[in-house]
Short mmCIF file of C-alpha atoms in Angstrom, two decimals:
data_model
loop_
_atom_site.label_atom_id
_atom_site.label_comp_id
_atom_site.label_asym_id
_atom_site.label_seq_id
_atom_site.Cartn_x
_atom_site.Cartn_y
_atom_site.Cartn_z
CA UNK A 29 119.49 66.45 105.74
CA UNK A 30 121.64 69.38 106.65
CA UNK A 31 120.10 72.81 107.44
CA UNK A 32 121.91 76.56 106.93
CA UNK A 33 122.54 77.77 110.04
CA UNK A 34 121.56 81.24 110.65
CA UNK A 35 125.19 82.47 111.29
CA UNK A 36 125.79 81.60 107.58
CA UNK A 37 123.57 84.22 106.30
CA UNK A 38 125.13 87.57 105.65
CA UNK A 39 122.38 90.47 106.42
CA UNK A 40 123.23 93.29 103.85
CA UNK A 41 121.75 96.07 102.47
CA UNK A 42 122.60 97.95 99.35
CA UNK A 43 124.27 102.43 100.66
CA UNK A 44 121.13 103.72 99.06
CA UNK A 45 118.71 101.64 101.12
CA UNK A 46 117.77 104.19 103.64
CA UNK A 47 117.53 107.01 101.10
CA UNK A 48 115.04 104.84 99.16
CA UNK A 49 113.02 103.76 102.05
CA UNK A 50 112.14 106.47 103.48
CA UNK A 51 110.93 107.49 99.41
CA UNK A 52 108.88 104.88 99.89
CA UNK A 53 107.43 105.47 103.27
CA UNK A 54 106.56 109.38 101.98
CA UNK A 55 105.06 108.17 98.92
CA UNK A 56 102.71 105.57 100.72
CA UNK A 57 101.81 108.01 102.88
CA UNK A 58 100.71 110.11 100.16
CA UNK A 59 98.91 107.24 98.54
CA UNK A 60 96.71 106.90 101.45
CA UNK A 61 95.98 110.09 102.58
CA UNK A 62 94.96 110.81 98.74
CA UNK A 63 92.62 107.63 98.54
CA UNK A 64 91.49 108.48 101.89
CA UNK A 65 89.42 111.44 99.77
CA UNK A 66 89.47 109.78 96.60
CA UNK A 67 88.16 106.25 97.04
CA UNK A 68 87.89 105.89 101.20
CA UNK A 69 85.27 108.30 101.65
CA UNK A 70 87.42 110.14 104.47
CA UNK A 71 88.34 106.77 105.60
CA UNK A 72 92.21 105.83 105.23
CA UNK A 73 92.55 102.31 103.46
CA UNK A 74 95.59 99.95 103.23
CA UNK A 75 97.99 100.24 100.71
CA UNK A 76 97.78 96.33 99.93
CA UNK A 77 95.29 93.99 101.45
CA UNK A 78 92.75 97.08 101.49
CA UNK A 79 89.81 94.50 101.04
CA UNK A 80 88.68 92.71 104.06
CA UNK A 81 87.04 89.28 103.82
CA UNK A 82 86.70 88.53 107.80
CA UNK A 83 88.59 87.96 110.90
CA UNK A 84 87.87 84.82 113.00
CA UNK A 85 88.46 83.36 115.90
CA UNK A 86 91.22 80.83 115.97
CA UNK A 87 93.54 78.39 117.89
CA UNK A 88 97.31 77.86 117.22
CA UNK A 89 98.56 74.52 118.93
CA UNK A 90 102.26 73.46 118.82
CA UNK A 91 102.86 70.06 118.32
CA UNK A 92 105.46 67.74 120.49
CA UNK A 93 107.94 65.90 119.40
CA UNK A 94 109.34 68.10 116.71
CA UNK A 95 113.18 67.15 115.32
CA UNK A 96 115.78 69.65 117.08
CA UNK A 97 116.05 72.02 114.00
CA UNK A 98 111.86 72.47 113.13
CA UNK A 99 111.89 72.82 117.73
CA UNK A 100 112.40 76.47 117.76
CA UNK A 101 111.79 79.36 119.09
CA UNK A 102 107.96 79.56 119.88
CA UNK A 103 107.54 76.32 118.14
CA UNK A 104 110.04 74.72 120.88
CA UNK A 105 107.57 73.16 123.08
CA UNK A 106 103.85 72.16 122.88
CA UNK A 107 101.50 75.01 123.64
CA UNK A 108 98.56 76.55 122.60
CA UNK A 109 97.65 80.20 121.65
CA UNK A 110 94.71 81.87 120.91
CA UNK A 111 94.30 83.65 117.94
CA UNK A 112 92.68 85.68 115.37
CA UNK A 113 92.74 85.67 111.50
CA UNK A 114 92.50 88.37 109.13
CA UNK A 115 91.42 87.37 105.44
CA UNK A 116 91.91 89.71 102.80
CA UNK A 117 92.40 91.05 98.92
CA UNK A 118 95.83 91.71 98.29
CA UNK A 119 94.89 94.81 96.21
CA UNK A 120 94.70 98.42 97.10
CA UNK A 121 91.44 99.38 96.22
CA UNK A 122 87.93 98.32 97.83
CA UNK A 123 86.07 96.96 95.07
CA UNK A 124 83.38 93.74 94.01
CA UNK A 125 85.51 91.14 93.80
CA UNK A 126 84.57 91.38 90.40
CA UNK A 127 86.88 93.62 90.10
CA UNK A 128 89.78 93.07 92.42
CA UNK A 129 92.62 90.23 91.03
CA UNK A 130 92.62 86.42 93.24
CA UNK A 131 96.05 87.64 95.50
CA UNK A 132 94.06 87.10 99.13
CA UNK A 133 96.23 87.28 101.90
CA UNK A 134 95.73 85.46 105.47
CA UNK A 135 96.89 87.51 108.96
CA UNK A 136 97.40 85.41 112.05
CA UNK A 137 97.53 87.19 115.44
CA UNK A 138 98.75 85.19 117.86
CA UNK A 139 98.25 86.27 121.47
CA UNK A 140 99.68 85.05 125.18
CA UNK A 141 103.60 85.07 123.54
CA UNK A 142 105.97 85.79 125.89
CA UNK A 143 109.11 87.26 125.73
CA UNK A 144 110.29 91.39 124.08
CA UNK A 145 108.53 92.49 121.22
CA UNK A 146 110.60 93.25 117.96
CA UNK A 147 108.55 96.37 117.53
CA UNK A 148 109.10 99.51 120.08
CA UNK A 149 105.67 100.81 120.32
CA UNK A 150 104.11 97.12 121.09
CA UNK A 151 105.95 98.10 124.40
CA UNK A 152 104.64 95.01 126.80
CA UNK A 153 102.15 93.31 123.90
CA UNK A 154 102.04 90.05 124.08
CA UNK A 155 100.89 89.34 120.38
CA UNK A 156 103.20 88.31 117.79
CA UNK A 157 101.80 88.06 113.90
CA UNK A 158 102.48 86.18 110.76
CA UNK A 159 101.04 87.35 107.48
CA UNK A 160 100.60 84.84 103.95
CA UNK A 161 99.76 84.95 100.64
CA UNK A 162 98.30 82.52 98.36
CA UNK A 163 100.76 82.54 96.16
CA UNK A 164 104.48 81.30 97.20
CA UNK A 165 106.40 83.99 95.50
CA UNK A 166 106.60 87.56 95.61
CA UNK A 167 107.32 90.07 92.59
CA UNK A 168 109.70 92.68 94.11
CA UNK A 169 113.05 92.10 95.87
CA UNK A 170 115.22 95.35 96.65
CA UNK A 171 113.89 98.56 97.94
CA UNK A 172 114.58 100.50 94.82
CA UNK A 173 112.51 97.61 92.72
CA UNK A 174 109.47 98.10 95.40
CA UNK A 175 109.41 101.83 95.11
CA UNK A 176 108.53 101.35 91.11
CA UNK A 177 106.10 98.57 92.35
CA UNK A 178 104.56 100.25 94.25
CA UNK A 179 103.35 102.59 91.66
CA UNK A 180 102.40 99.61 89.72
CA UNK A 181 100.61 98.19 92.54
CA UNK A 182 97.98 100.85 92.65
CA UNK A 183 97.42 100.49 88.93
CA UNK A 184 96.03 97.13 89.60
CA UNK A 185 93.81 95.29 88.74
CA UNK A 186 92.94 97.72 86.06
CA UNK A 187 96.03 97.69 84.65
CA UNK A 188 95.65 94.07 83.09
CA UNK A 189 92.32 95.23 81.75
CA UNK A 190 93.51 95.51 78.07
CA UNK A 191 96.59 94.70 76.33
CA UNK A 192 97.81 97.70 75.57
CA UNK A 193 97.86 98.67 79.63
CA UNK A 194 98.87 94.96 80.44
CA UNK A 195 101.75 95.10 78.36
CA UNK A 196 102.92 98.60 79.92
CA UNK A 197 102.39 97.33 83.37
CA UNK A 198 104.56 93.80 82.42
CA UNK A 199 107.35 96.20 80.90
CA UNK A 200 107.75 98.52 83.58
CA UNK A 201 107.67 95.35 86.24
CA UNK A 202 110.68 93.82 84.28
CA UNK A 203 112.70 97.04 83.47
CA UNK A 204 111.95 98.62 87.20
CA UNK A 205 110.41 101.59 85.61
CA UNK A 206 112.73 101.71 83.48
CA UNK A 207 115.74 102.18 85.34
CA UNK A 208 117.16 98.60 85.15
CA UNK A 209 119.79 97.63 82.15
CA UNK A 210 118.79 94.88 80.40
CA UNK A 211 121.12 92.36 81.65
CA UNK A 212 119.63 93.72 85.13
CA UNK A 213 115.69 93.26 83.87
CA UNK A 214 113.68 91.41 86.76
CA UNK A 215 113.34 88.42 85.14
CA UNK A 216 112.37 86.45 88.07
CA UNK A 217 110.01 88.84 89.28
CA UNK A 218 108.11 89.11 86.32
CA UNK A 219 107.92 85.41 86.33
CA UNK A 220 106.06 85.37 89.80
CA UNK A 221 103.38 87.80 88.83
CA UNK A 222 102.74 85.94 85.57
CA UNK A 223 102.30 82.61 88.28
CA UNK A 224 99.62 85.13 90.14
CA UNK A 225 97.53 85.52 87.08
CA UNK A 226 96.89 81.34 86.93
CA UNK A 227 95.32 81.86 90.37
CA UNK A 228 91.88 80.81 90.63
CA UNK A 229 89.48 82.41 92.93
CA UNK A 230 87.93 79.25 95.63
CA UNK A 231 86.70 79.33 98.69
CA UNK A 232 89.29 80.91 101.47
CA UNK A 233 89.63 77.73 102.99
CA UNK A 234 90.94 75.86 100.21
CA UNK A 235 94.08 77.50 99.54
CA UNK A 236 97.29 77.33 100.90
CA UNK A 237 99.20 80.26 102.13
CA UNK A 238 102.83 80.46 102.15
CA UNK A 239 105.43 83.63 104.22
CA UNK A 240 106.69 84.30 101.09
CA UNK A 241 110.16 86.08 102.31
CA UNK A 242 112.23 83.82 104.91
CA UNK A 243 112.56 84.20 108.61
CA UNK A 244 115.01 83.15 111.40
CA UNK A 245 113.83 80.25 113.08
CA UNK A 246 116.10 79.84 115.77
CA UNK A 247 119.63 78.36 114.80
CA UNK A 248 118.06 78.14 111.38
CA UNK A 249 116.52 79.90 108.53
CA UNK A 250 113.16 78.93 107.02
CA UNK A 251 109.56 80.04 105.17
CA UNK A 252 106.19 78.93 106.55
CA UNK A 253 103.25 77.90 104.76
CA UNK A 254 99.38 77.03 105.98
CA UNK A 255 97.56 74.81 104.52
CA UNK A 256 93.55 72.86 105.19
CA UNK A 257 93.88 69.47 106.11
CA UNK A 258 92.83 66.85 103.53
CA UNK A 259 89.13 66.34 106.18
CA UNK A 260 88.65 70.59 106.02
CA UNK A 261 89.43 70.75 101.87
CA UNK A 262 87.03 67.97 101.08
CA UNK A 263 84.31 68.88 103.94
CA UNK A 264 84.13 72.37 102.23
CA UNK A 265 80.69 72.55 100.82
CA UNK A 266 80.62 76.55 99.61
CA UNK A 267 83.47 76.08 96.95
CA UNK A 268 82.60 77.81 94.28
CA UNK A 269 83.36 81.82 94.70
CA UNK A 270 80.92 83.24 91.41
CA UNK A 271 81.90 86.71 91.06
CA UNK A 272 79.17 86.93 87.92
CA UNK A 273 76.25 86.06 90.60
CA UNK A 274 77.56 87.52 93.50
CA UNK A 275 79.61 90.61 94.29
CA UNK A 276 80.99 89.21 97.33
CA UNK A 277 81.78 85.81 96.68
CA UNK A 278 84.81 85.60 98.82
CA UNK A 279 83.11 87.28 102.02
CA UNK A 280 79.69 85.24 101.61
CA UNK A 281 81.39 82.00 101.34
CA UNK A 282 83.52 82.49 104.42
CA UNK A 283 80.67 83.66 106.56
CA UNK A 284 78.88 80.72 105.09
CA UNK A 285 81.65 78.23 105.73
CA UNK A 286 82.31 79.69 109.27
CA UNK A 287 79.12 80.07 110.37
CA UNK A 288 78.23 75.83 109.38
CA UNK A 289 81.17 74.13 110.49
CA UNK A 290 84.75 74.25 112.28
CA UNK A 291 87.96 74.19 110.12
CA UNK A 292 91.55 72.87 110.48
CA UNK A 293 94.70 73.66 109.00
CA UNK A 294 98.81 72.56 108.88
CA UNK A 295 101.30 75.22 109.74
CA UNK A 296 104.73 73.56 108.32
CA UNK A 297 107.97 75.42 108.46
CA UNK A 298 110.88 74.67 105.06
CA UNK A 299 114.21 74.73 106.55
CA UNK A 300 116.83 76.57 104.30
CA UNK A 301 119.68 73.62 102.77
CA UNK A 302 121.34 75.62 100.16
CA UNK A 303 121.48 79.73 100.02
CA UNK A 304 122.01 79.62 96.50
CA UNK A 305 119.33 77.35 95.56
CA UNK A 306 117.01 78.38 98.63
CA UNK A 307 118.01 82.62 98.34
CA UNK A 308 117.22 84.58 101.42
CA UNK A 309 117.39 88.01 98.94
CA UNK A 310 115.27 86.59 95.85
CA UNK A 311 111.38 85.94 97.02
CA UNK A 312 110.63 85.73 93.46
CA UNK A 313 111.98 82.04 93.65
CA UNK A 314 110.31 79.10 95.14
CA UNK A 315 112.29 77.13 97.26
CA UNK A 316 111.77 73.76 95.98
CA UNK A 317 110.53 70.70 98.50
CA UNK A 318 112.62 68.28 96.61
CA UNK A 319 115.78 69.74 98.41
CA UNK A 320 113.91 70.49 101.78
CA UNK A 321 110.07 69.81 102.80
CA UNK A 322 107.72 71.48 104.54
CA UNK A 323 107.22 69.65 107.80
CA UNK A 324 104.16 70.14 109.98
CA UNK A 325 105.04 72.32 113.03
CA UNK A 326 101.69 73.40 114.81
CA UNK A 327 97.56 73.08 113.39
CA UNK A 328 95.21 76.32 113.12
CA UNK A 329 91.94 75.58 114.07
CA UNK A 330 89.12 77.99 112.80
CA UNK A 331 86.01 76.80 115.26
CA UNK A 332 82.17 77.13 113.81
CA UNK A 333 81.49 81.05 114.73
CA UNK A 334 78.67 83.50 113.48
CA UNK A 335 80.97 86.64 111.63
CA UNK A 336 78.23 87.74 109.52
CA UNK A 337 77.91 91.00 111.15
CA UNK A 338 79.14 94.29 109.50
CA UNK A 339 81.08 95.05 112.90
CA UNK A 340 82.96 92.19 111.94
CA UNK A 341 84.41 93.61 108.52
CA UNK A 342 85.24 96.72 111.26
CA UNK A 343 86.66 94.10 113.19
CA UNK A 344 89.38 93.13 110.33
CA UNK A 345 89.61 96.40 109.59
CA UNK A 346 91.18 97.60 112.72
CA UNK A 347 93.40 94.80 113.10
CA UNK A 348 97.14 95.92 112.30
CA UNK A 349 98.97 92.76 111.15
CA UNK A 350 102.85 93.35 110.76
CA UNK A 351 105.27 90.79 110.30
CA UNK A 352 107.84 92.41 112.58
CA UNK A 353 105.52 91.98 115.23
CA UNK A 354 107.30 88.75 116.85
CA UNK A 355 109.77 87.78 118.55
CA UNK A 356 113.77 87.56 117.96
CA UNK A 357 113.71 84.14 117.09
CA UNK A 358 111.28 84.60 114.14
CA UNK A 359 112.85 88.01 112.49
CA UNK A 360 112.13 88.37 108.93
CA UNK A 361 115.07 88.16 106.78
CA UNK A 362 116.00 89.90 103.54
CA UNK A 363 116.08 92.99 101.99
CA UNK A 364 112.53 93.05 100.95
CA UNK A 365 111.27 92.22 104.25
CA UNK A 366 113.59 95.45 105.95
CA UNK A 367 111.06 97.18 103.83
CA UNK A 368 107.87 96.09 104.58
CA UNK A 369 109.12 96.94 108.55
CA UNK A 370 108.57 100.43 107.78
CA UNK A 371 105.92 100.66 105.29
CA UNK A 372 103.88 98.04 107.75
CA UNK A 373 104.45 100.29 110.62
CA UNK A 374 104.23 103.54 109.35
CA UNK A 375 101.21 102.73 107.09
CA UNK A 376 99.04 101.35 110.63
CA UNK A 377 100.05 104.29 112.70
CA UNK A 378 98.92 106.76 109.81
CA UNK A 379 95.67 104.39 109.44
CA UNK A 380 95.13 104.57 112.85
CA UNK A 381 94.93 108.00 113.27
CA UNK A 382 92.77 108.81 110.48
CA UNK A 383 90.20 106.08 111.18
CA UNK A 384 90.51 107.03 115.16
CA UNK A 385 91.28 102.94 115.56
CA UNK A 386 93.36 101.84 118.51
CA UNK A 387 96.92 102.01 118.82
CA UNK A 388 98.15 99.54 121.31
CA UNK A 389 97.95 96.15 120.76
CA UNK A 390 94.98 93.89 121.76
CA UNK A 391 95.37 91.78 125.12
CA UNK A 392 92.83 89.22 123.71
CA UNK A 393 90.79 87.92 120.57
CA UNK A 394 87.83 89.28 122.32
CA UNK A 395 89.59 93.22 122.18
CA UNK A 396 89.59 92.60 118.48
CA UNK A 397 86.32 90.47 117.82
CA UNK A 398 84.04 93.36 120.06
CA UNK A 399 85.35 96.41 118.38
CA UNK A 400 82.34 98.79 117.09
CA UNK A 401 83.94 101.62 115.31
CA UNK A 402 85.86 104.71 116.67
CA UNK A 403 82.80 105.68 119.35
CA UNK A 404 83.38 102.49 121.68
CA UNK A 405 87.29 100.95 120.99
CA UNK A 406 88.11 97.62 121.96
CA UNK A 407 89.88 97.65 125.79
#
């Protein structure tokens, strides 16, 4: 099998791009410090993934023996790193999960990385993060698509709550607000969200998680993906996430699941073999495992833990999770992921600073486990 190399990837970005960003940035900024009176309760929440489920302890161990083009960067040599992981809604809005849609999200912190940080204020850090969905596409590709997205985004999930608002919400996803021409309608994007309304709400365990956008990996370019092991998926006993009995189905069963028994799970890395079949620029397309597969690369493990504790939804809370926080060898790739480095950034410094949360990066999964609000930060 022949991989892309990285050199044959062509990073470019439309003359409007930094125009439209920085309308982005302002109007997320606005979002939050609006919600932060509106729905936060003088507390600034995310403007996706505003829901925590948990954060718990982990372990990330690279395995040996990977083929030359899966051996790269921090997945080069066998080594272990401790870890954290953030589980989330991928909605704005803190709500029953009732009433929030199935998009969860999964945020690994890894920590003991070596090498500069991608990010100026990490400074020193030593952390480097990855960040998945449980879904494998995304419905927004250019800057100028997110900004009308965005809007969209905080409409949800109410805005599928009839058909007269779903159908408004599908049509101004496919004609970007209405600014697109109809041989220009985001066809493909509108196809991924339809995928995320199939999504069936299951324990957090049980789903896989892919990167969604594509990253350098090394020489090469690829998308990760976590999955449970076949022993964690069928040793799962609290399955069933009822969110007519329960208003917290997602956080109960984690704290249930993490609190009986340890879990394990497959990080596996796709390697880019076609650019047109495999596109860098579209996330709304799944690249399919019949031209490349996802190959195991390193296992999570998720040891039995007690997070039952309100500190530790404060915990998760607090945790910033960016995927620019890595390394050069890892850099996200794509138009759509240029974007999220602001909007990640900017939206955890403004955060921050309301919620009086820290601002450097943890040294250790104990910084972020031990954190008890504002009056005693972590370090």
């Amino acid at each position: 099998m022949s991989f892309i190399p990285l050199t044959a990837y062509v990073d470019s970005l439309p003359p409007d791009f930094e125009a439209t960003e920085k309308r982005l940035v302002a109007e997320m900024e606005a979002i939050m410090r609006s919600k932060t009176r509106t729905e936060g309760g003088g507390r600034a929440i995310r403007g996706a993934h505003a829901e925590s489920h948990g954060i718990v302890r982990a372990r990330l161990e690279i395995l040996g023996d990977l083929p030359r083009a899966y051996a790269q960067g921090i997945f080069a040599r066998p080594r272990g790193y401790d870890a954290v992981v953030r589980y989330s809604n991928g909605v704005a809005h803190i709500r029953a999960d009732r009433l929030l849609g199935p998009i969860c999200g999964l945020g690994l912190k890894l920590f003991g990385v070596r090498g500069p940080a991608t990010l100026d204020e990490d400074d020193d850090a030593q952390t480097m993060d990855l960040v998945f969905f449980n879904t494998p596409t995304f419905f927004a590709n250019t800057a100028h698509d997110y900004l009308t997205i965005q809007r969209l985004i905080e409409t949800l999930p109410d805005a599928m709550s009839t058909p007269l608002l779903r159908n408004h919400f599908l049509q101004e996803l496919l004609t970007s607000g209405g600014t697109a021409e109809p041989e220009n309608w985001l066809w493909d994007e509108l196809l991924s969200f339809l995928s995320i309304l199939d999504l069936g709400r299951q324990n957090l365990y049980l789903y896989t998680y892919w990167s969604v956008g594509a990253f350098r990996h090394g020489d090469y370019i690829a998308k990760l993906r976590v999955r449970p092991t076949e022993a964690t998926a069928a040793a799962v006993v609290h399955r069933e996430v009822n969110t007519v009995q329960d208003d917290e189905p997602f956080r109960d069963t984690l704290v249930a699941e993490t609190g009986e028994r340890a879990h394990e799970f497959v990080l596996e890395a796709q390697l880019c073999t076609d650019l047109t079949r495999m596109p860098v620029e579209n996330t709304s397309v799944e690249w399919p495992v019949s031209e490349s597969p996802f190959v195991p690369v390193a296992r999570l493990s998720i040891p039995q833990q007690d997070i039952s504790a309100a500190t530790n939804l404060e915990a998760a809370d607090a945790t910033a999770i960016n995927p620019w926080r890595t390394r050069e060898k890892h850099v996200p790739l794509g138009e759509i992921n240029r974007v999220r480095k602001d909007i990640y950034t900017r939206s955890a410094a403004l955060r921050r600073k309301i919620n009086h949360q820290p601002v450097r990066e943890p040294a250790h999964p104990s910084d972020v486990l031990r954190w008890r609000g504002p009056s005693a930060p972590p370090g």
